[in-house]
Amino acid sequence: MKRKVLVVDDHPIVREGLAQMINREPDLAVCGEAADAQTTLQLIADLRPDILIVDISLNGPDGLDLLKEIRTKDPSLPVLILSMHDESIYAERALRAGANGYIMKQEATDNVLGALRRILNREIYVSTRIANRMLRHLVGSASTDKHSPVEDLSDREFEVLRLIGAGHGTRQIADELRLSVKTVETYQAHLKEKLVLRNARELVQYATRFAMNAKATQA
């Protein structure tokens, strides 16, 4: 019997491509597709998938928020995060939120299918680079790595920083994250404190540099 895969991505072309790839496999089949968190939660209840593929960038609450919501309802449902965002920034954050694996969209088809099967076998999937980085942390040699203050941000603070770097204003961020303007301003104040920035202009400059560096890493 084929294992059922629920694909969650806000781009129809990506969902279609994943579905075509997965449905060619003898042991996997896409049982449904969703573009946002609310639809995903409903399809989980209706379709009872064996595993989810979830993008971080979604309409409304992002993939990490969706993942946390899933974990409150079903701690054991396998979830693979498939994202364009650099794994060195997001992978460990996703695993802490409850993901069973993280893979970038640039990876080869065989790697995506391999990740699905490993997670279905109750294993964790990350790239060799991230696995080595996590092992260094585990054995206590992480002090030799350059530590970024961004790693100390909460998931929500990190998301606000990313959106600032993408050129979004406070109102846009509030609308996208479904928060009040006052709440976003509070997160911005936390960011300035944690990143040791003096004002809003320095925060925008920092976020813009961070976004540019992230794009350069993915190139």
mmCIF file of C-alpha atoms in Angstrom:
data_model
loop_
_atom_site.group_PDB
_atom_site.id
_atom_site.type_symbol
_atom_site.label_atom_id
_atom_site.label_comp_id
_atom_site.label_asym_id
_atom_site.label_seq_id
_atom_site.Cartn_x
_atom_site.Cartn_y
_atom_site.Cartn_z
ATOM 1 C CA MET A 1 0.000 0.000 0.000
ATOM 2 C CA LYS A 2 1.311 3.432 -0.931
ATOM 3 C CA ARG A 3 2.148 5.870 1.867
ATOM 4 C CA LYS A 4 0.044 9.036 1.699
ATOM 5 C CA VAL A 5 1.833 12.389 1.320
ATOM 6 C CA LEU A 6 0.214 15.784 1.959
ATOM 7 C CA VAL A 7 1.993 18.606 0.097
ATOM 8 C CA VAL A 8 1.860 22.093 1.649
ATOM 9 C CA ASP A 9 3.242 24.960 -0.454
ATOM 10 C CA ASP A 10 1.838 28.320 -1.486
ATOM 11 C CA HIS A 11 3.008 27.942 -5.115
ATOM 12 C CA PRO A 12 0.726 25.786 -7.297
ATOM 13 C CA ILE A 13 3.563 24.976 -9.698
ATOM 14 C CA VAL A 14 5.702 23.617 -6.865
ATOM 15 C CA ARG A 15 2.823 21.504 -5.549
ATOM 16 C CA GLU A 16 2.169 20.142 -9.049
ATOM 17 C CA GLY A 17 5.834 19.298 -9.587
ATOM 18 C CA LEU A 18 6.104 17.507 -6.262
ATOM 19 C CA ALA A 19 2.891 15.594 -6.913
ATOM 20 C CA GLN A 20 4.081 14.402 -10.324
ATOM 21 C CA MET A 21 7.414 13.296 -8.874
ATOM 22 C CA ILE A 22 5.930 11.498 -5.882
ATOM 23 C CA ASN A 23 3.076 9.822 -7.745
ATOM 24 C CA ARG A 24 5.551 8.084 -10.053
ATOM 25 C CA GLU A 25 6.947 6.153 -7.086
ATOM 26 C CA PRO A 26 5.678 2.643 -6.310
ATOM 27 C CA ASP A 27 5.441 3.273 -2.556
ATOM 28 C CA LEU A 28 4.288 6.921 -2.329
ATOM 29 C CA ALA A 29 1.217 8.901 -3.420
ATOM 30 C CA VAL A 30 0.060 12.484 -2.886
ATOM 31 C CA CYS A 31 -3.292 12.423 -1.102
ATOM 32 C CA GLY A 32 -3.865 16.189 -0.995
ATOM 33 C CA GLU A 33 -2.452 19.677 -1.419
ATOM 34 C CA ALA A 34 -2.714 22.887 0.618
ATOM 35 C CA ALA A 35 -1.438 26.458 0.421
ATOM 36 C CA ASP A 36 -2.077 27.630 3.983
ATOM 37 C CA ALA A 37 -2.156 26.453 7.585
ATOM 38 C CA GLN A 38 -5.939 26.329 8.027
ATOM 39 C CA THR A 39 -6.465 24.137 4.965
ATOM 40 C CA THR A 40 -3.589 21.899 6.028
ATOM 41 C CA LEU A 41 -5.036 21.237 9.464
ATOM 42 C CA GLN A 42 -8.407 20.380 7.940
ATOM 43 C CA LEU A 43 -6.836 18.007 5.389
ATOM 44 C CA ILE A 44 -4.826 16.278 8.106
ATOM 45 C CA ALA A 45 -8.076 15.495 9.896
ATOM 46 C CA ASP A 46 -9.893 14.454 6.704
ATOM 47 C CA LEU A 47 -7.173 12.541 4.837
ATOM 48 C CA ARG A 48 -5.000 11.125 7.630
ATOM 49 C CA PRO A 49 -1.711 11.459 5.679
ATOM 50 C CA ASP A 50 1.344 9.386 6.588
ATOM 51 C CA ILE A 51 3.735 12.320 6.076
ATOM 52 C CA LEU A 52 3.687 16.040 5.235
ATOM 53 C CA ILE A 53 5.980 18.105 3.027
ATOM 54 C CA VAL A 54 5.751 21.697 4.291
ATOM 55 C CA ASP A 55 7.254 24.906 2.898
ATOM 56 C CA ILE A 56 8.263 27.595 5.394
ATOM 57 C CA SER A 57 6.724 30.448 3.373
ATOM 58 C CA LEU A 58 2.933 30.060 3.310
ATOM 59 C CA ASN A 59 -0.125 32.254 2.977
ATOM 60 C CA GLY A 60 -0.833 33.479 6.518
ATOM 61 C CA PRO A 61 0.989 31.711 9.375
ATOM 62 C CA ASP A 62 4.317 30.343 8.156
ATOM 63 C CA GLY A 63 5.435 26.734 8.035
ATOM 64 C CA LEU A 64 7.102 26.832 11.435
ATOM 65 C CA ASP A 65 3.944 28.156 13.081
ATOM 66 C CA LEU A 66 1.962 25.440 11.284
ATOM 67 C CA LEU A 67 4.449 22.824 12.466
ATOM 68 C CA LYS A 68 4.053 23.899 16.088
ATOM 69 C CA GLU A 69 0.263 23.738 15.737
ATOM 70 C CA ILE A 70 0.502 20.242 14.245
ATOM 71 C CA ARG A 71 2.685 19.121 17.142
ATOM 72 C CA THR A 72 0.045 20.202 19.680
ATOM 73 C CA LYS A 73 -2.446 17.893 17.945
ATOM 74 C CA ASP A 74 -0.213 15.034 16.758
ATOM 75 C CA PRO A 75 3.339 14.848 18.163
ATOM 76 C CA SER A 76 4.249 11.857 15.982
ATOM 77 C CA LEU A 77 3.039 12.874 12.484
ATOM 78 C CA PRO A 78 6.161 12.915 10.234
ATOM 79 C CA VAL A 79 6.924 16.326 8.699
ATOM 80 C CA LEU A 80 9.616 17.192 6.139
ATOM 81 C CA ILE A 81 10.374 20.882 5.690
ATOM 82 C CA LEU A 82 11.164 21.621 2.022
ATOM 83 C CA SER A 83 12.191 25.239 1.571
ATOM 84 C CA MET A 84 14.154 27.702 -0.522
ATOM 85 C CA HIS A 85 15.561 29.227 2.669
ATOM 86 C CA ASP A 86 19.187 28.475 3.497
ATOM 87 C CA GLU A 87 19.473 25.390 5.676
ATOM 88 C CA SER A 88 22.295 26.892 7.728
ATOM 89 C CA ILE A 89 19.793 29.475 8.982
ATOM 90 C CA TYR A 90 16.568 27.471 9.190
ATOM 91 C CA ALA A 91 17.337 23.760 9.584
ATOM 92 C CA GLU A 92 18.104 23.635 13.309
ATOM 93 C CA ARG A 93 15.285 26.081 13.999
ATOM 94 C CA ALA A 94 12.868 23.807 12.129
ATOM 95 C CA LEU A 95 14.055 20.703 13.980
ATOM 96 C CA ARG A 96 13.599 22.470 17.316
ATOM 97 C CA ALA A 97 10.036 23.315 16.257
ATOM 98 C CA GLY A 98 9.328 19.623 15.678
ATOM 99 C CA ALA A 99 10.312 18.850 12.071
ATOM 100 C CA ASN A 100 11.628 15.394 11.248
ATOM 101 C CA GLY A 101 13.798 16.693 8.449
ATOM 102 C CA TYR A 102 14.848 19.711 6.403
ATOM 103 C CA ILE A 103 15.785 19.820 2.742
ATOM 104 C CA MET A 104 16.281 22.713 0.335
ATOM 105 C CA LYS A 105 14.311 22.983 -2.902
ATOM 106 C CA GLN A 106 17.553 23.037 -4.861
ATOM 107 C CA GLU A 107 18.248 19.429 -3.875
ATOM 108 C CA ALA A 108 18.011 16.652 -6.471
ATOM 109 C CA THR A 109 14.790 14.691 -6.867
ATOM 110 C CA ASP A 110 16.350 11.529 -5.471
ATOM 111 C CA ASN A 111 17.312 13.388 -2.300
ATOM 112 C CA VAL A 112 13.733 14.563 -1.718
ATOM 113 C CA LEU A 113 12.375 11.048 -2.185
ATOM 114 C CA GLY A 114 15.139 9.647 0.011
ATOM 115 C CA ALA A 115 14.309 12.169 2.719
ATOM 116 C CA LEU A 116 10.642 11.155 2.647
ATOM 117 C CA ARG A 117 11.482 7.471 2.990
ATOM 118 C CA ARG A 118 13.979 8.009 5.794
ATOM 119 C CA ILE A 119 11.485 10.067 7.762
ATOM 120 C CA LEU A 120 8.780 7.451 7.190
ATOM 121 C CA ASN A 121 11.243 4.984 8.728
ATOM 122 C CA ARG A 122 11.335 7.224 11.815
ATOM 123 C CA GLU A 123 14.750 8.678 11.017
ATOM 124 C CA ILE A 124 15.830 12.336 10.888
ATOM 125 C CA TYR A 125 16.922 13.831 7.582
ATOM 126 C CA VAL A 126 19.316 16.768 7.206
ATOM 127 C CA SER A 127 22.177 17.402 4.800
ATOM 128 C CA THR A 128 25.662 16.178 5.667
ATOM 129 C CA ARG A 129 26.751 19.783 6.260
ATOM 130 C CA ILE A 130 24.029 20.399 8.842
ATOM 131 C CA ALA A 131 24.531 16.980 10.450
ATOM 132 C CA ASN A 132 28.221 17.777 10.975
ATOM 133 C CA ARG A 133 27.381 21.179 12.392
ATOM 134 C CA MET A 134 24.927 19.660 14.864
ATOM 135 C CA LEU A 135 27.478 17.041 15.896
ATOM 136 C CA ARG A 136 30.011 19.778 16.622
ATOM 137 C CA HIS A 137 27.467 21.406 18.903
ATOM 138 C CA LEU A 138 26.759 18.086 20.561
ATOM 139 C CA VAL A 139 30.394 17.311 21.395
ATOM 140 C CA GLY A 140 30.981 20.804 22.692
ATOM 141 C CA SER A 141 33.260 22.156 20.008
ATOM 142 C CA ALA A 142 30.742 24.684 18.733
ATOM 143 C CA SER A 143 32.716 27.398 20.512
ATOM 144 C CA THR A 144 35.158 27.241 17.629
ATOM 145 C CA ASP A 145 32.404 28.327 15.233
ATOM 146 C CA LYS A 146 31.539 31.948 14.712
ATOM 147 C CA HIS A 147 28.321 32.508 16.649
ATOM 148 C CA SER A 148 25.731 34.827 15.147
ATOM 149 C CA PRO A 149 23.379 36.740 17.466
ATOM 150 C CA VAL A 150 20.608 35.839 15.007
ATOM 151 C CA GLU A 151 20.771 32.276 16.343
ATOM 152 C CA ASP A 152 19.530 33.557 19.717
ATOM 153 C CA LEU A 153 16.359 35.089 18.274
ATOM 154 C CA SER A 154 12.988 33.460 18.836
ATOM 155 C CA ASP A 155 11.215 32.099 15.761
ATOM 156 C CA ARG A 156 8.875 35.086 15.672
ATOM 157 C CA GLU A 157 11.699 37.601 16.115
ATOM 158 C CA PHE A 158 13.581 35.860 13.331
ATOM 159 C CA GLU A 159 10.561 36.049 11.022
ATOM 160 C CA VAL A 160 10.140 39.778 11.703
ATOM 161 C CA LEU A 161 13.839 40.305 10.924
ATOM 162 C CA ARG A 162 13.485 38.378 7.660
ATOM 163 C CA LEU A 163 10.473 40.454 6.595
ATOM 164 C CA ILE A 164 12.230 43.713 7.441
ATOM 165 C CA GLY A 165 15.121 42.527 5.273
ATOM 166 C CA ALA A 166 12.653 41.845 2.466
ATOM 167 C CA GLY A 167 11.617 45.511 2.566
ATOM 168 C CA HIS A 168 8.344 45.153 4.465
ATOM 169 C CA GLY A 169 7.148 47.948 6.713
ATOM 170 C CA THR A 170 5.591 47.497 10.148
ATOM 171 C CA ARG A 171 2.005 47.440 8.854
ATOM 172 C CA GLN A 172 2.877 44.914 6.131
ATOM 173 C CA ILE A 173 4.573 42.662 8.668
ATOM 174 C CA ALA A 174 1.593 42.899 10.994
ATOM 175 C CA ASP A 175 -0.790 41.940 8.184
ATOM 176 C CA GLU A 176 1.364 39.052 6.940
ATOM 177 C CA LEU A 177 1.922 37.569 10.397
ATOM 178 C CA ARG A 178 -1.617 38.407 11.548
ATOM 179 C CA LEU A 179 -0.373 40.436 14.489
ATOM 180 C CA SER A 180 -1.162 43.903 15.747
ATOM 181 C CA VAL A 181 1.130 46.780 14.806
ATOM 182 C CA LYS A 182 1.938 47.223 18.493
ATOM 183 C CA THR A 183 3.030 43.586 18.781
ATOM 184 C CA VAL A 184 5.307 43.930 15.745
ATOM 185 C CA GLU A 185 6.799 47.077 17.258
ATOM 186 C CA THR A 186 7.513 45.087 20.428
ATOM 187 C CA TYR A 187 9.347 42.453 18.389
ATOM 188 C CA GLN A 188 11.307 45.205 16.651
ATOM 189 C CA ALA A 189 12.336 46.562 20.062
ATOM 190 C CA HIS A 190 13.478 43.060 21.083
ATOM 191 C CA LEU A 191 15.495 42.812 17.884
ATOM 192 C CA LYS A 192 17.270 46.092 18.515
ATOM 193 C CA GLU A 193 18.127 44.979 22.039
ATOM 194 C CA LYS A 194 19.358 41.498 21.106
ATOM 195 C CA LEU A 195 21.294 42.664 18.044
ATOM 196 C CA VAL A 196 22.681 45.731 19.876
ATOM 197 C CA LEU A 197 21.239 48.256 17.438
ATOM 198 C CA ARG A 198 20.534 51.840 18.379
ATOM 199 C CA ASN A 199 17.529 52.720 16.241
ATOM 200 C CA ALA A 200 15.115 51.643 13.516
ATOM 201 C CA ARG A 201 17.471 52.711 10.730
ATOM 202 C CA GLU A 202 20.229 50.435 12.007
ATOM 203 C CA LEU A 203 17.706 47.604 12.321
ATOM 204 C CA VAL A 204 16.671 48.014 8.672
ATOM 205 C CA GLN A 205 20.314 48.104 7.575
ATOM 206 C CA TYR A 206 21.127 44.983 9.596
ATOM 207 C CA ALA A 207 18.089 43.108 8.275
ATOM 208 C CA THR A 208 18.896 44.095 4.689
ATOM 209 C CA ARG A 209 22.505 42.870 5.013
ATOM 210 C CA PHE A 210 21.267 39.653 6.579
ATOM 211 C CA ALA A 211 18.841 39.072 3.703
ATOM 212 C CA MET A 212 21.550 39.771 1.112
ATOM 213 C CA ASN A 213 23.985 37.381 2.812
ATOM 214 C CA ALA A 214 21.313 34.677 2.935
ATOM 215 C CA LYS A 215 20.702 35.048 -0.809
ATOM 216 C CA ALA A 216 24.425 34.937 -1.501
ATOM 217 C CA THR A 217 24.731 31.714 0.498
ATOM 218 C CA GLN A 218 21.967 30.102 -1.567
ATOM 219 C CA ALA A 219 23.505 31.174 -4.892
#
